[in-house]
mmCIF file of C-alpha atoms in Angstrom:
data_model
loop_
_atom_site.group_PDB
_atom_site.id
_atom_site.type_symbol
_atom_site.label_atom_id
_atom_site.label_comp_id
_atom_site.label_asym_id
_atom_site.label_seq_id
_atom_site.Cartn_x
_atom_site.Cartn_y
_atom_site.Cartn_z
ATOM 1 C CA MET A 1 170.712 88.358 65.734
ATOM 2 C CA PRO A 2 174.006 87.401 64.289
ATOM 3 C CA ARG A 3 175.572 84.233 65.507
ATOM 4 C CA TYR A 4 179.349 83.895 66.245
ATOM 5 C CA SER A 5 181.564 81.148 66.378
ATOM 6 C CA GLU A 6 183.603 80.333 69.691
ATOM 7 C CA GLN A 7 186.661 80.876 67.653
ATOM 8 C CA PHE A 8 185.665 84.272 66.627
ATOM 9 C CA LYS A 9 184.665 85.197 70.279
ATOM 10 C CA ARG A 10 188.029 83.882 71.501
ATOM 11 C CA ASP A 11 190.015 85.832 68.744
ATOM 12 C CA ALA A 12 188.251 88.895 69.531
ATOM 13 C CA VAL A 13 188.938 88.543 73.457
ATOM 14 C CA ALA A 14 192.555 87.831 72.423
ATOM 15 C CA LEU A 15 192.471 91.080 70.260
ATOM 16 C CA TYR A 16 191.229 93.094 73.096
ATOM 17 C CA GLU A 17 193.791 91.512 75.940
ATOM 18 C CA ASN A 18 196.925 91.897 73.521
ATOM 19 C CA ASN A 19 196.422 95.586 72.666
ATOM 20 C CA GLU A 20 196.724 97.696 75.936
ATOM 21 C CA ASP A 21 195.698 100.830 74.113
ATOM 22 C CA LEU A 22 192.175 99.533 72.694
ATOM 23 C CA SER A 23 189.421 100.189 74.865
ATOM 24 C CA LEU A 24 186.376 97.987 75.306
ATOM 25 C CA ASN A 25 184.346 100.371 73.193
ATOM 26 C CA ALA A 26 186.782 100.918 70.547
ATOM 27 C CA ALA A 27 187.564 97.234 70.229
ATOM 28 C CA SER A 28 183.663 96.425 70.044
ATOM 29 C CA THR A 29 183.306 99.351 67.479
ATOM 30 C CA GLU A 30 186.089 98.072 65.301
ATOM 31 C CA LEU A 31 185.013 94.425 65.268
ATOM 32 C CA GLY A 32 181.156 95.640 64.421
ATOM 33 C CA ILE A 33 179.754 93.956 67.572
ATOM 34 C CA ASN A 34 177.609 95.059 70.727
ATOM 35 C CA ARG A 35 179.880 96.163 73.529
ATOM 36 C CA ALA A 36 177.804 94.243 75.985
ATOM 37 C CA SER A 37 178.547 91.108 73.966
ATOM 38 C CA LEU A 38 182.504 91.686 73.885
ATOM 39 C CA HIS A 39 182.168 92.472 77.727
ATOM 40 C CA SER A 40 180.703 89.149 78.361
ATOM 41 C CA TRP A 41 183.115 87.149 76.157
ATOM 42 C CA VAL A 42 185.864 88.707 78.164
ATOM 43 C CA LYS A 43 184.596 87.613 81.406
ATOM 44 C CA LYS A 44 184.059 84.290 79.974
ATOM 45 C CA TYR A 45 187.180 83.663 78.024
ATOM 46 C CA GLY A 46 189.490 86.382 79.376
ATOM 47 C CA THR A 47 192.640 85.754 81.424
ATOM 48 C CA GLY A 48 193.172 88.813 83.292
ATOM 49 C CA LYS A 49 196.353 89.575 81.192
ATOM 50 C CA ARG A 50 195.814 93.431 81.097
ATOM 51 C CA ALA A 51 195.453 93.902 84.714
ATOM 52 C CA ARG A 52 198.629 92.100 85.561
ATOM 53 C CA ILE A 53 200.585 93.796 82.770
ATOM 54 C CA LYS A 54 199.937 97.170 84.338
ATOM 55 C CA ALA A 55 200.744 96.246 87.571
ATOM 56 C CA VAL A 56 203.965 94.908 86.502
ATOM 57 C CA HIS A 57 204.600 97.903 84.155
ATOM 58 C CA ASP A 58 204.012 100.389 87.097
ATOM 59 C CA LYS A 59 206.605 98.502 89.215
ATOM 60 C CA ALA A 60 209.076 98.468 86.547
ATOM 61 C CA GLN A 61 208.649 102.126 85.795
ATOM 62 C CA ALA A 62 209.495 103.133 89.076
ATOM 63 C CA ALA A 63 212.619 101.451 89.304
ATOM 64 C CA ASN A 64 213.750 102.531 85.901
ATOM 65 C CA ASP A 65 213.220 106.277 86.477
ATOM 66 C CA SER A 66 215.917 106.136 89.291
ATOM 67 C CA GLU A 67 218.133 104.139 87.479
ATOM 68 C CA ARG A 68 217.860 106.468 84.336
ATOM 69 C CA ILE A 69 218.656 109.429 86.528
ATOM 70 C CA ARG A 70 222.098 107.829 87.235
ATOM 71 C CA GLN A 71 222.804 106.755 83.755
ATOM 72 C CA LEU A 72 222.006 110.339 82.541
ATOM 73 C CA GLU A 73 224.670 111.885 85.011
ATOM 74 C CA LYS A 74 227.358 109.382 83.872
ATOM 75 C CA GLU A 75 226.452 109.827 80.188
ATOM 76 C CA ASN A 76 226.560 113.459 80.446
ATOM 77 C CA ALA A 77 230.416 113.633 80.765
ATOM 78 C CA LYS A 78 230.969 111.016 77.852
ATOM 79 C CA LEU A 79 228.588 113.275 75.450
ATOM 80 C CA ARG A 80 230.751 116.164 76.065
ATOM 81 C CA GLU A 81 233.598 114.580 74.824
ATOM 82 C CA GLU A 82 231.959 113.010 72.023
ATOM 83 C CA ARG A 83 230.652 116.295 70.844
ATOM 84 C CA ASP A 84 234.239 117.823 70.760
ATOM 85 C CA ILE A 85 235.314 114.634 68.692
ATOM 86 C CA LEU A 86 232.320 114.975 66.381
ATOM 87 C CA ARG A 87 232.712 118.714 65.905
ATOM 88 C CA LYS A 88 236.573 117.981 64.633
ATOM 89 C CA ALA A 89 235.546 115.109 62.617
ATOM 90 C CA ALA A 90 233.003 116.952 60.790
ATOM 91 C CA LYS A 91 235.145 119.704 59.487
ATOM 92 C CA TYR A 92 237.885 116.904 58.817
ATOM 93 C CA PHE A 93 235.551 114.908 56.713
ATOM 94 C CA ALA A 94 234.521 117.950 54.528
ATOM 95 C CA GLY A 95 231.226 116.507 53.325
ATOM 96 C CA ARG A 96 232.461 112.994 52.751
ATOM 97 C CA ASP A 97 232.098 110.042 55.307
ATOM 98 C CA THR A 98 233.755 106.872 54.371
ATOM 99 C CA LEU A 99 235.433 104.066 56.338
ATOM 100 C CA VAL A 100 238.907 104.957 55.144
ATOM 101 C CA ILE A 101 238.339 108.741 56.043
ATOM 102 C CA ARG A 102 237.363 107.757 59.522
ATOM 103 C CA PHE A 103 240.548 105.691 59.851
ATOM 104 C CA GLN A 104 242.772 108.486 58.707
ATOM 105 C CA PHE A 105 241.051 110.792 61.214
ATOM 106 C CA VAL A 106 241.626 108.649 64.140
ATOM 107 C CA TYR A 107 245.105 108.033 62.745
ATOM 108 C CA ASP A 108 245.899 111.782 62.533
ATOM 109 C CA HIS A 109 244.285 112.465 66.109
ATOM 110 C CA ARG A 110 245.560 109.572 68.080
ATOM 111 C CA THR A 111 247.861 111.919 69.962
ATOM 112 C CA GLU A 112 244.861 114.373 71.353
ATOM 113 C CA TYR A 113 242.534 111.438 72.238
ATOM 114 C CA SER A 114 242.593 107.840 72.796
ATOM 115 C CA VAL A 115 242.193 105.634 69.818
ATOM 116 C CA LYS A 116 239.517 103.558 72.000
ATOM 117 C CA ARG A 117 237.448 106.523 72.633
ATOM 118 C CA MET A 118 237.470 107.912 68.855
ATOM 119 C CA CYS A 119 236.837 104.378 67.433
ATOM 120 C CA HIS A 120 233.694 104.204 69.940
ATOM 121 C CA VAL A 121 232.471 107.728 68.964
ATOM 122 C CA LEU A 122 232.993 107.057 65.112
ATOM 123 C CA LYS A 123 231.673 103.313 65.265
ATOM 124 C CA LEU A 124 234.637 101.646 64.365
ATOM 125 C CA ASN A 125 236.456 98.610 65.427
ATOM 126 C CA ARG A 126 239.820 99.066 66.946
ATOM 127 C CA SER A 127 241.281 95.739 65.583
ATOM 128 C CA SER A 128 239.998 96.850 62.123
ATOM 129 C CA PHE A 129 242.027 100.234 62.553
ATOM 130 C CA TYR A 130 245.201 98.664 63.578
ATOM 131 C CA LYS A 131 244.958 96.208 60.741
ATOM 132 C CA TRP A 132 244.544 99.324 58.417
ATOM 133 C CA VAL A 133 247.426 101.069 59.937
ATOM 134 C CA ASN A 134 249.771 98.173 59.294
ATOM 135 C CA THR A 135 248.870 97.139 55.816
ATOM 136 C CA ARG A 136 249.145 100.868 54.611
ATOM 137 C CA GLU A 137 252.036 100.106 52.224
ATOM 138 C CA LYS A 138 250.406 96.968 50.992
ATOM 139 C CA ARG A 139 247.440 98.839 49.969
ATOM 140 C CA ARG A 140 249.574 101.627 48.086
ATOM 141 C CA LEU A 141 251.166 98.860 46.055
ATOM 142 C CA LYS A 142 247.625 97.200 45.475
ATOM 143 C CA THR A 143 246.282 100.576 44.272
ATOM 144 C CA CYS A 144 249.097 101.011 41.992
ATOM 145 C CA SER A 145 248.501 97.464 40.488
ATOM 146 C CA ASP A 146 244.763 97.946 40.141
ATOM 147 C CA ALA A 147 245.477 101.230 38.099
ATOM 148 C CA LEU A 148 247.688 99.350 35.469
ATOM 149 C CA ILE A 149 245.280 96.716 35.230
ATOM 150 C CA GLY A 150 242.237 99.152 34.930
ATOM 151 C CA ALA A 151 243.977 101.097 32.052
ATOM 152 C CA GLN A 152 244.073 97.966 30.067
ATOM 153 C CA ILE A 153 240.625 96.901 30.927
ATOM 154 C CA LYS A 154 239.261 100.140 29.825
ATOM 155 C CA THR A 155 241.347 99.670 26.263
ATOM 156 C CA ILE A 156 239.837 96.227 25.941
ATOM 157 C CA PHE A 157 236.358 97.333 26.855
ATOM 158 C CA ASP A 158 236.398 100.165 24.447
ATOM 159 C CA ASP A 159 237.864 97.938 21.791
ATOM 160 C CA GLU A 160 234.857 95.612 22.085
ATOM 161 C CA HIS A 161 232.364 98.582 22.009
ATOM 162 C CA GLY A 162 231.330 97.758 25.616
ATOM 163 C CA LEU A 163 230.381 94.225 24.690
ATOM 164 C CA TYR A 164 232.544 92.116 27.003
ATOM 165 C CA GLY A 165 231.949 91.600 30.514
ATOM 166 C CA ALA A 166 234.453 90.403 33.481
ATOM 167 C CA LYS A 167 235.029 86.879 32.242
ATOM 168 C CA ARG A 168 235.817 87.668 28.699
ATOM 169 C CA ILE A 169 238.073 90.662 29.529
ATOM 170 C CA ALA A 170 239.825 88.447 32.219
ATOM 171 C CA ALA A 171 240.349 85.839 29.401
ATOM 172 C CA SER A 172 241.655 88.664 27.143
ATOM 173 C CA LEU A 173 244.096 89.718 29.923
ATOM 174 C CA LYS A 174 245.669 86.327 30.495
ATOM 175 C CA ALA A 175 246.810 86.361 26.932
ATOM 176 C CA ASP A 176 249.306 89.432 27.886
ATOM 177 C CA THR A 177 252.072 88.165 29.676
ATOM 178 C CA ARG A 178 252.696 91.378 31.658
ATOM 179 C CA PHE A 179 249.888 90.644 34.138
ATOM 180 C CA GLY A 180 250.141 86.837 34.503
ATOM 181 C CA PRO A 181 247.236 85.044 35.830
ATOM 182 C CA ILE A 182 244.190 87.072 36.897
ATOM 183 C CA ASN A 183 240.746 86.132 38.343
ATOM 184 C CA HIS A 184 237.591 87.149 36.684
ATOM 185 C CA LYS A 185 236.345 88.338 40.203
ATOM 186 C CA LYS A 186 239.182 90.822 40.304
ATOM 187 C CA VAL A 187 238.420 92.178 37.030
ATOM 188 C CA ALA A 188 234.813 92.250 37.968
ATOM 189 C CA ARG A 189 235.999 94.429 41.144
ATOM 190 C CA ILE A 190 237.762 96.838 39.240
ATOM 191 C CA MET A 191 235.240 97.302 36.496
ATOM 192 C CA LYS A 192 232.631 98.048 39.028
ATOM 193 C CA SER A 193 234.947 100.737 40.639
ATOM 194 C CA MET A 194 235.453 102.265 37.149
ATOM 195 C CA GLY A 195 231.770 101.925 36.276
ATOM 196 C CA LEU A 196 232.018 99.794 33.571
ATOM 197 C CA LYS A 197 229.320 97.131 32.949
ATOM 198 C CA GLY A 198 229.257 94.440 29.928
ATOM 199 C CA PHE A 199 226.051 94.680 27.807
ATOM 200 C CA THR A 200 223.304 92.232 28.794
ATOM 201 C CA LYS A 201 219.741 91.599 28.036
ATOM 202 C CA ARG A 202 217.286 90.724 30.674
ATOM 203 C CA ARG A 203 215.422 87.476 29.963
ATOM 204 C CA ARG A 204 211.576 87.181 30.418
ATOM 205 C CA CYS A 205 210.883 84.654 33.072
ATOM 206 C CA VAL A 206 207.837 82.513 32.279
ATOM 207 C CA THR A 207 206.862 80.491 35.638
ATOM 208 C CA THR A 208 203.754 78.734 34.324
ATOM 209 C CA ARG A 209 203.315 76.978 31.001
ATOM 210 C CA ARG A 210 200.065 75.881 29.676
ATOM 211 C CA LYS A 211 198.963 74.130 26.309
ATOM 212 C CA ARG A 212 197.845 76.786 23.714
ATOM 213 C CA GLY A 213 194.380 77.334 23.880
ATOM 214 C CA HIS A 214 193.805 75.187 27.137
ATOM 215 C CA ARG A 215 191.880 76.713 29.749
ATOM 216 C CA VAL A 216 190.402 74.979 32.943
ATOM 217 C CA MET A 217 187.525 77.161 33.271
ATOM 218 C CA PRO A 218 186.222 80.183 31.058
ATOM 219 C CA ASP A 219 186.965 83.863 31.956
ATOM 220 C CA LEU A 220 183.602 85.409 32.958
ATOM 221 C CA VAL A 221 185.178 88.549 34.335
ATOM 222 C CA GLY A 222 187.442 89.614 31.535
ATOM 223 C CA ARG A 223 189.278 92.075 33.968
ATOM 224 C CA LYS A 224 185.966 94.032 34.565
ATOM 225 C CA PHE A 225 186.032 93.842 38.274
ATOM 226 C CA THR A 226 182.446 95.492 38.783
ATOM 227 C CA ALA A 227 179.032 94.191 39.357
ATOM 228 C CA ASN A 228 175.551 95.837 39.559
ATOM 229 C CA GLU A 229 174.749 94.602 42.994
ATOM 230 C CA PRO A 230 176.228 92.920 45.776
ATOM 231 C CA ASN A 231 176.651 89.026 45.975
ATOM 232 C CA ARG A 232 177.217 88.734 42.024
ATOM 233 C CA VAL A 233 180.855 88.577 41.319
ATOM 234 C CA TYR A 234 183.587 87.488 43.545
ATOM 235 C CA VAL A 235 187.324 87.321 43.222
ATOM 236 C CA GLY A 236 189.689 85.367 45.254
ATOM 237 C CA ASP A 237 193.360 84.791 45.897
ATOM 238 C CA ILE A 238 195.778 82.978 48.387
ATOM 239 C CA THR A 239 198.863 85.034 49.653
ATOM 240 C CA TYR A 240 201.456 84.280 52.158
ATOM 241 C CA LEU A 241 202.337 85.731 55.283
ATOM 242 C CA PRO A 242 205.963 85.500 56.161
ATOM 243 C CA CYS A 243 207.054 85.012 59.871
ATOM 244 C CA LYS A 244 210.225 84.932 61.776
ATOM 245 C CA GLY A 245 211.980 81.540 61.534
ATOM 246 C CA GLY A 246 211.105 80.853 58.151
ATOM 247 C CA LYS A 247 207.438 79.950 58.943
ATOM 248 C CA ASN A 248 204.640 81.241 56.669
ATOM 249 C CA MET A 249 200.890 81.746 57.128
ATOM 250 C CA TYR A 250 198.500 81.754 54.418
ATOM 251 C CA LEU A 251 195.483 83.837 53.717
ATOM 252 C CA ALA A 252 192.705 83.011 51.492
ATOM 253 C CA THR A 253 190.222 85.625 50.361
ATOM 254 C CA VAL A 254 186.748 86.089 48.979
ATOM 255 C CA ILE A 255 186.150 89.493 47.744
ATOM 256 C CA ASP A 256 182.829 91.186 46.437
ATOM 257 C CA THR A 257 183.548 93.455 43.231
ATOM 258 C CA TYR A 258 180.674 95.476 44.078
ATOM 259 C CA SER A 259 181.873 97.249 47.395
ATOM 260 C CA ARG A 260 185.266 95.478 47.691
ATOM 261 C CA LYS A 261 183.870 93.814 50.991
ATOM 262 C CA LEU A 262 186.066 91.065 52.170
ATOM 263 C CA ALA A 263 182.804 88.768 52.377
ATOM 264 C CA GLY A 264 185.088 85.734 53.490
ATOM 265 C CA TYR A 265 188.707 84.780 54.483
ATOM 266 C CA ALA A 266 190.462 81.767 56.073
ATOM 267 C CA LEU A 267 193.946 82.056 57.841
ATOM 268 C CA ALA A 268 196.103 78.829 58.110
ATOM 269 C CA ASP A 269 199.551 77.507 58.158
ATOM 270 C CA HIS A 270 199.083 75.517 55.079
ATOM 271 C CA MET A 271 197.774 75.733 51.351
ATOM 272 C CA ARG A 272 195.733 72.848 51.300
ATOM 273 C CA VAL A 273 192.063 72.795 49.304
ATOM 274 C CA SER A 274 190.461 72.994 52.884
ATOM 275 C CA LEU A 275 191.572 76.633 53.309
ATOM 276 C CA ILE A 276 189.838 78.073 50.348
ATOM 277 C CA VAL A 277 186.784 75.776 51.014
ATOM 278 C CA ASP A 278 186.758 77.480 54.453
ATOM 279 C CA ALA A 279 186.981 81.039 52.956
ATOM 280 C CA LEU A 280 184.059 80.339 50.637
ATOM 281 C CA ALA A 281 182.206 78.661 53.412
ATOM 282 C CA HIS A 282 182.621 82.027 55.460
ATOM 283 C CA ALA A 283 181.355 84.108 52.410
ATOM 284 C CA HIS A 284 178.563 81.784 52.377
ATOM 285 C CA GLY A 285 177.463 82.451 55.997
ATOM 286 C CA VAL A 286 178.167 86.066 55.748
ATOM 287 C CA ARG A 287 175.768 86.323 52.592
ATOM 288 C CA GLY A 288 173.345 83.791 53.582
ATOM 289 C CA SER A 289 173.554 82.272 50.044
ATOM 290 C CA LEU A 290 175.979 82.253 47.092
ATOM 291 C CA ASP A 291 173.453 80.862 44.576
ATOM 292 C CA GLY A 292 174.149 82.136 40.879
ATOM 293 C CA ALA A 293 177.387 84.004 41.923
ATOM 294 C CA VAL A 294 180.437 84.023 40.213
ATOM 295 C CA PHE A 295 183.880 83.471 41.700
ATOM 296 C CA HIS A 296 187.117 84.144 39.808
ATOM 297 C CA SER A 297 190.444 83.265 40.712
ATOM 298 C CA ASP A 298 193.706 82.147 39.027
ATOM 299 C CA HIS A 299 194.982 78.701 37.871
ATOM 300 C CA GLY A 300 196.344 77.530 41.309
ATOM 301 C CA SER A 301 196.137 73.922 41.826
ATOM 302 C CA VAL A 302 193.700 74.279 44.799
ATOM 303 C CA TYR A 303 191.165 76.287 42.685
ATOM 304 C CA THR A 304 191.370 73.662 39.919
ATOM 305 C CA SER A 305 191.065 70.823 42.202
ATOM 306 C CA GLN A 306 188.011 68.425 41.837
ATOM 307 C CA THR A 307 187.254 68.996 45.618
ATOM 308 C CA PHE A 308 186.732 72.934 45.218
ATOM 309 C CA ARG A 309 185.119 72.540 42.027
ATOM 310 C CA SER A 310 182.250 70.224 43.633
ATOM 311 C CA TYR A 311 181.902 72.360 46.818
ATOM 312 C CA CYS A 312 181.427 75.410 44.258
ATOM 313 C CA SER A 313 178.725 73.469 42.379
ATOM 314 C CA SER A 314 177.021 72.557 45.644
ATOM 315 C CA LEU A 315 176.594 76.249 46.567
ATOM 316 C CA GLY A 316 175.514 77.122 43.082
ATOM 317 C CA VAL A 317 178.670 79.217 42.455
ATOM 318 C CA ARG A 318 180.094 79.444 38.788
ATOM 319 C CA GLN A 319 183.962 79.206 38.786
ATOM 320 C CA SER A 320 185.958 81.636 36.566
ATOM 321 C CA MET A 321 189.740 81.840 35.728
ATOM 322 C CA GLY A 322 191.944 84.121 33.910
ATOM 323 C CA ALA A 323 195.119 83.329 31.870
ATOM 324 C CA VAL A 324 197.968 81.731 33.400
ATOM 325 C CA GLY A 325 200.929 83.786 34.430
ATOM 326 C CA THR A 326 199.019 86.761 33.957
ATOM 327 C CA SER A 327 198.437 88.786 37.387
ATOM 328 C CA ALA A 328 196.353 91.344 35.669
ATOM 329 C CA ASP A 329 193.664 88.933 35.263
ATOM 330 C CA ASN A 330 193.136 88.718 38.962
ATOM 331 C CA ALA A 331 194.294 92.369 39.650
ATOM 332 C CA LEU A 332 191.656 93.135 42.275
ATOM 333 C CA ALA A 333 192.688 90.243 44.558
ATOM 334 C CA GLU A 334 196.558 90.956 43.744
ATOM 335 C CA SER A 335 195.872 94.555 45.062
ATOM 336 C CA PHE A 336 194.152 93.576 48.089
ATOM 337 C CA ASN A 337 196.868 91.407 49.172
ATOM 338 C CA ALA A 338 199.653 94.174 48.444
ATOM 339 C CA THR A 339 197.494 96.733 50.588
ATOM 340 C CA LEU A 340 197.027 94.164 53.525
ATOM 341 C CA LYS A 341 200.638 93.700 53.634
ATOM 342 C CA ARG A 342 201.770 97.208 53.420
ATOM 343 C CA GLU A 343 199.409 98.371 56.108
ATOM 344 C CA VAL A 344 199.865 95.405 58.422
ATOM 345 C CA LEU A 345 203.398 94.903 58.139
ATOM 346 C CA ARG A 346 204.471 98.681 57.678
ATOM 347 C CA ASP A 347 208.200 98.903 57.550
ATOM 348 C CA ARG A 348 208.791 95.347 58.849
ATOM 349 C CA LYS A 349 209.512 92.276 56.375
ATOM 350 C CA VAL A 350 207.996 89.422 58.546
ATOM 351 C CA PHE A 351 205.602 88.903 61.418
ATOM 352 C CA ASP A 352 207.040 87.940 64.797
ATOM 353 C CA ASN A 353 205.282 84.712 65.064
ATOM 354 C CA PRO A 354 202.134 82.922 63.677
ATOM 355 C CA ILE A 355 200.198 84.106 66.733
ATOM 356 C CA ALA A 356 200.858 87.734 66.248
ATOM 357 C CA CYS A 357 200.319 87.269 62.526
ATOM 358 C CA ARG A 358 196.790 85.947 63.077
ATOM 359 C CA GLN A 359 195.938 88.523 65.567
ATOM 360 C CA GLU A 360 197.206 91.523 63.299
ATOM 361 C CA VAL A 361 195.363 90.199 60.166
ATOM 362 C CA PHE A 362 192.326 89.319 61.883
ATOM 363 C CA ARG A 363 192.211 92.877 63.357
ATOM 364 C CA TRP A 364 192.843 94.403 60.094
ATOM 365 C CA CYS A 365 190.369 92.181 58.109
ATOM 366 C CA MET A 366 187.434 93.162 60.467
ATOM 367 C CA ARG A 367 188.457 96.879 60.444
ATOM 368 C CA TYR A 368 188.744 96.798 56.479
ATOM 369 C CA ASN A 369 184.965 96.225 56.320
ATOM 370 C CA THR A 370 183.605 98.328 59.134
ATOM 371 C CA ARG A 371 186.223 101.253 59.101
ATOM 372 C CA ARG A 372 188.570 101.371 56.609
ATOM 373 C CA ARG A 373 187.749 104.161 53.907
ATOM 374 C CA HIS A 374 187.959 102.710 50.370
ATOM 375 C CA SER A 375 188.667 104.805 47.400
ATOM 376 C CA TRP A 376 186.202 102.685 45.402
ATOM 377 C CA CYS A 377 183.626 103.182 47.642
ATOM 378 C CA ASN A 378 183.547 107.066 47.657
ATOM 379 C CA LEU A 379 185.881 106.772 50.777
ATOM 380 C CA VAL A 380 183.573 105.058 53.123
ATOM 381 C CA ALA A 381 183.835 101.393 54.550
ATOM 382 C CA PRO A 382 182.454 98.526 52.345
ATOM 383 C CA ASP A 383 179.666 97.876 54.884
ATOM 384 C CA THR A 384 178.808 101.395 54.766
ATOM 385 C CA PHE A 385 178.858 101.598 51.152
ATOM 386 C CA GLU A 386 176.493 98.641 50.854
ATOM 387 C CA ALA A 387 174.062 99.986 53.301
ATOM 388 C CA LEU A 388 173.714 103.390 51.551
ATOM 389 C CA THR A 389 173.197 101.953 48.344
ATOM 390 C CA SER A 390 170.805 99.518 49.573
ATOM 391 C CA ALA A 391 168.843 102.239 51.238
ATOM 392 C CA THR A 392 169.157 104.349 48.090
ATOM 393 C CA LEU A 393 167.840 101.608 45.790
ATOM 394 C CA THR A 394 164.993 100.981 48.214
ATOM 395 C CA LYS A 395 163.779 104.562 48.048
ATOM 396 C CA ALA A 396 164.049 104.664 44.272
ATOM 397 C CA ALA A 397 161.866 101.651 44.354
#
């Protein structure tokens, strides 16, 4: 029988309690454990949070229903007026919708509807509208001035065959006494409105440099992320998981190239050597032994540290590293990180907090091995793929 740590049990219970749509059967299936085991863990470590949340939710729902009816009746009258304003605005805009056109619509219909109401419907600030009205003459003069400067900018731009940017054109304009002092930011604004851009060549940014021919560890993989059997070749990496408030969580992974199984991982709020040691220890506990296996990574300082190298030696693991600054040499781990962030964060940029990050990543990692269909595994989960191939090899033998 498998043995689970107390932290795993608490994480499993927290996953069940913090997801109202997750039943006990679904949670145990997703985690790959027995339902009775999860039930006993809930009794031991649970807080009864789901029952309290349901009671509070039902009470609040009843109060919200009655308040909702009153709000709907009040908003019905507003919606009729908004409908009339939007119908006229749609015809007025004629396919174009800019801030200036909205201001013009409000100005032209100010005797038919109140300015306050139109600004609310068209999502305008009233003070901005009145400022626009009071500065109409000033804007007209500015438009004429920009047109004169724009004509001269186009002349200089063509004379220089499109090589001059805003700063050089501004310097050329300063030499012309007709325009007087002119700032390069103004020139850049006018050039942008005219669609003019000076020629530039993007530099290639190198973030990591090493001595020619120097390599901490040999490359035993050579971008061939395959193996003939499980527990032979692993890849790993560390990726950051952004949280609100500027805090980050860090995930270290150990992935089997044979089945793409996430054999080991560790999640923490730091990037110290202990993070990747814990991930490799997790893989050792799952596999039982890593003797003779290859672990491939990048040249991160934690992977090249003496502590990690000694730990690999104690487990009989041979280290492998690709070239510095080349993500393709560890493409499998990079692809896993990208998939995790895409499927967990969805359309979000960051996690709500470190606790939510831990729960969501824990749930996805467990589902990744047990339920998520992987294209490499012929659209079955990595655990299922290993079981099927193992049965096939046994039958053939």
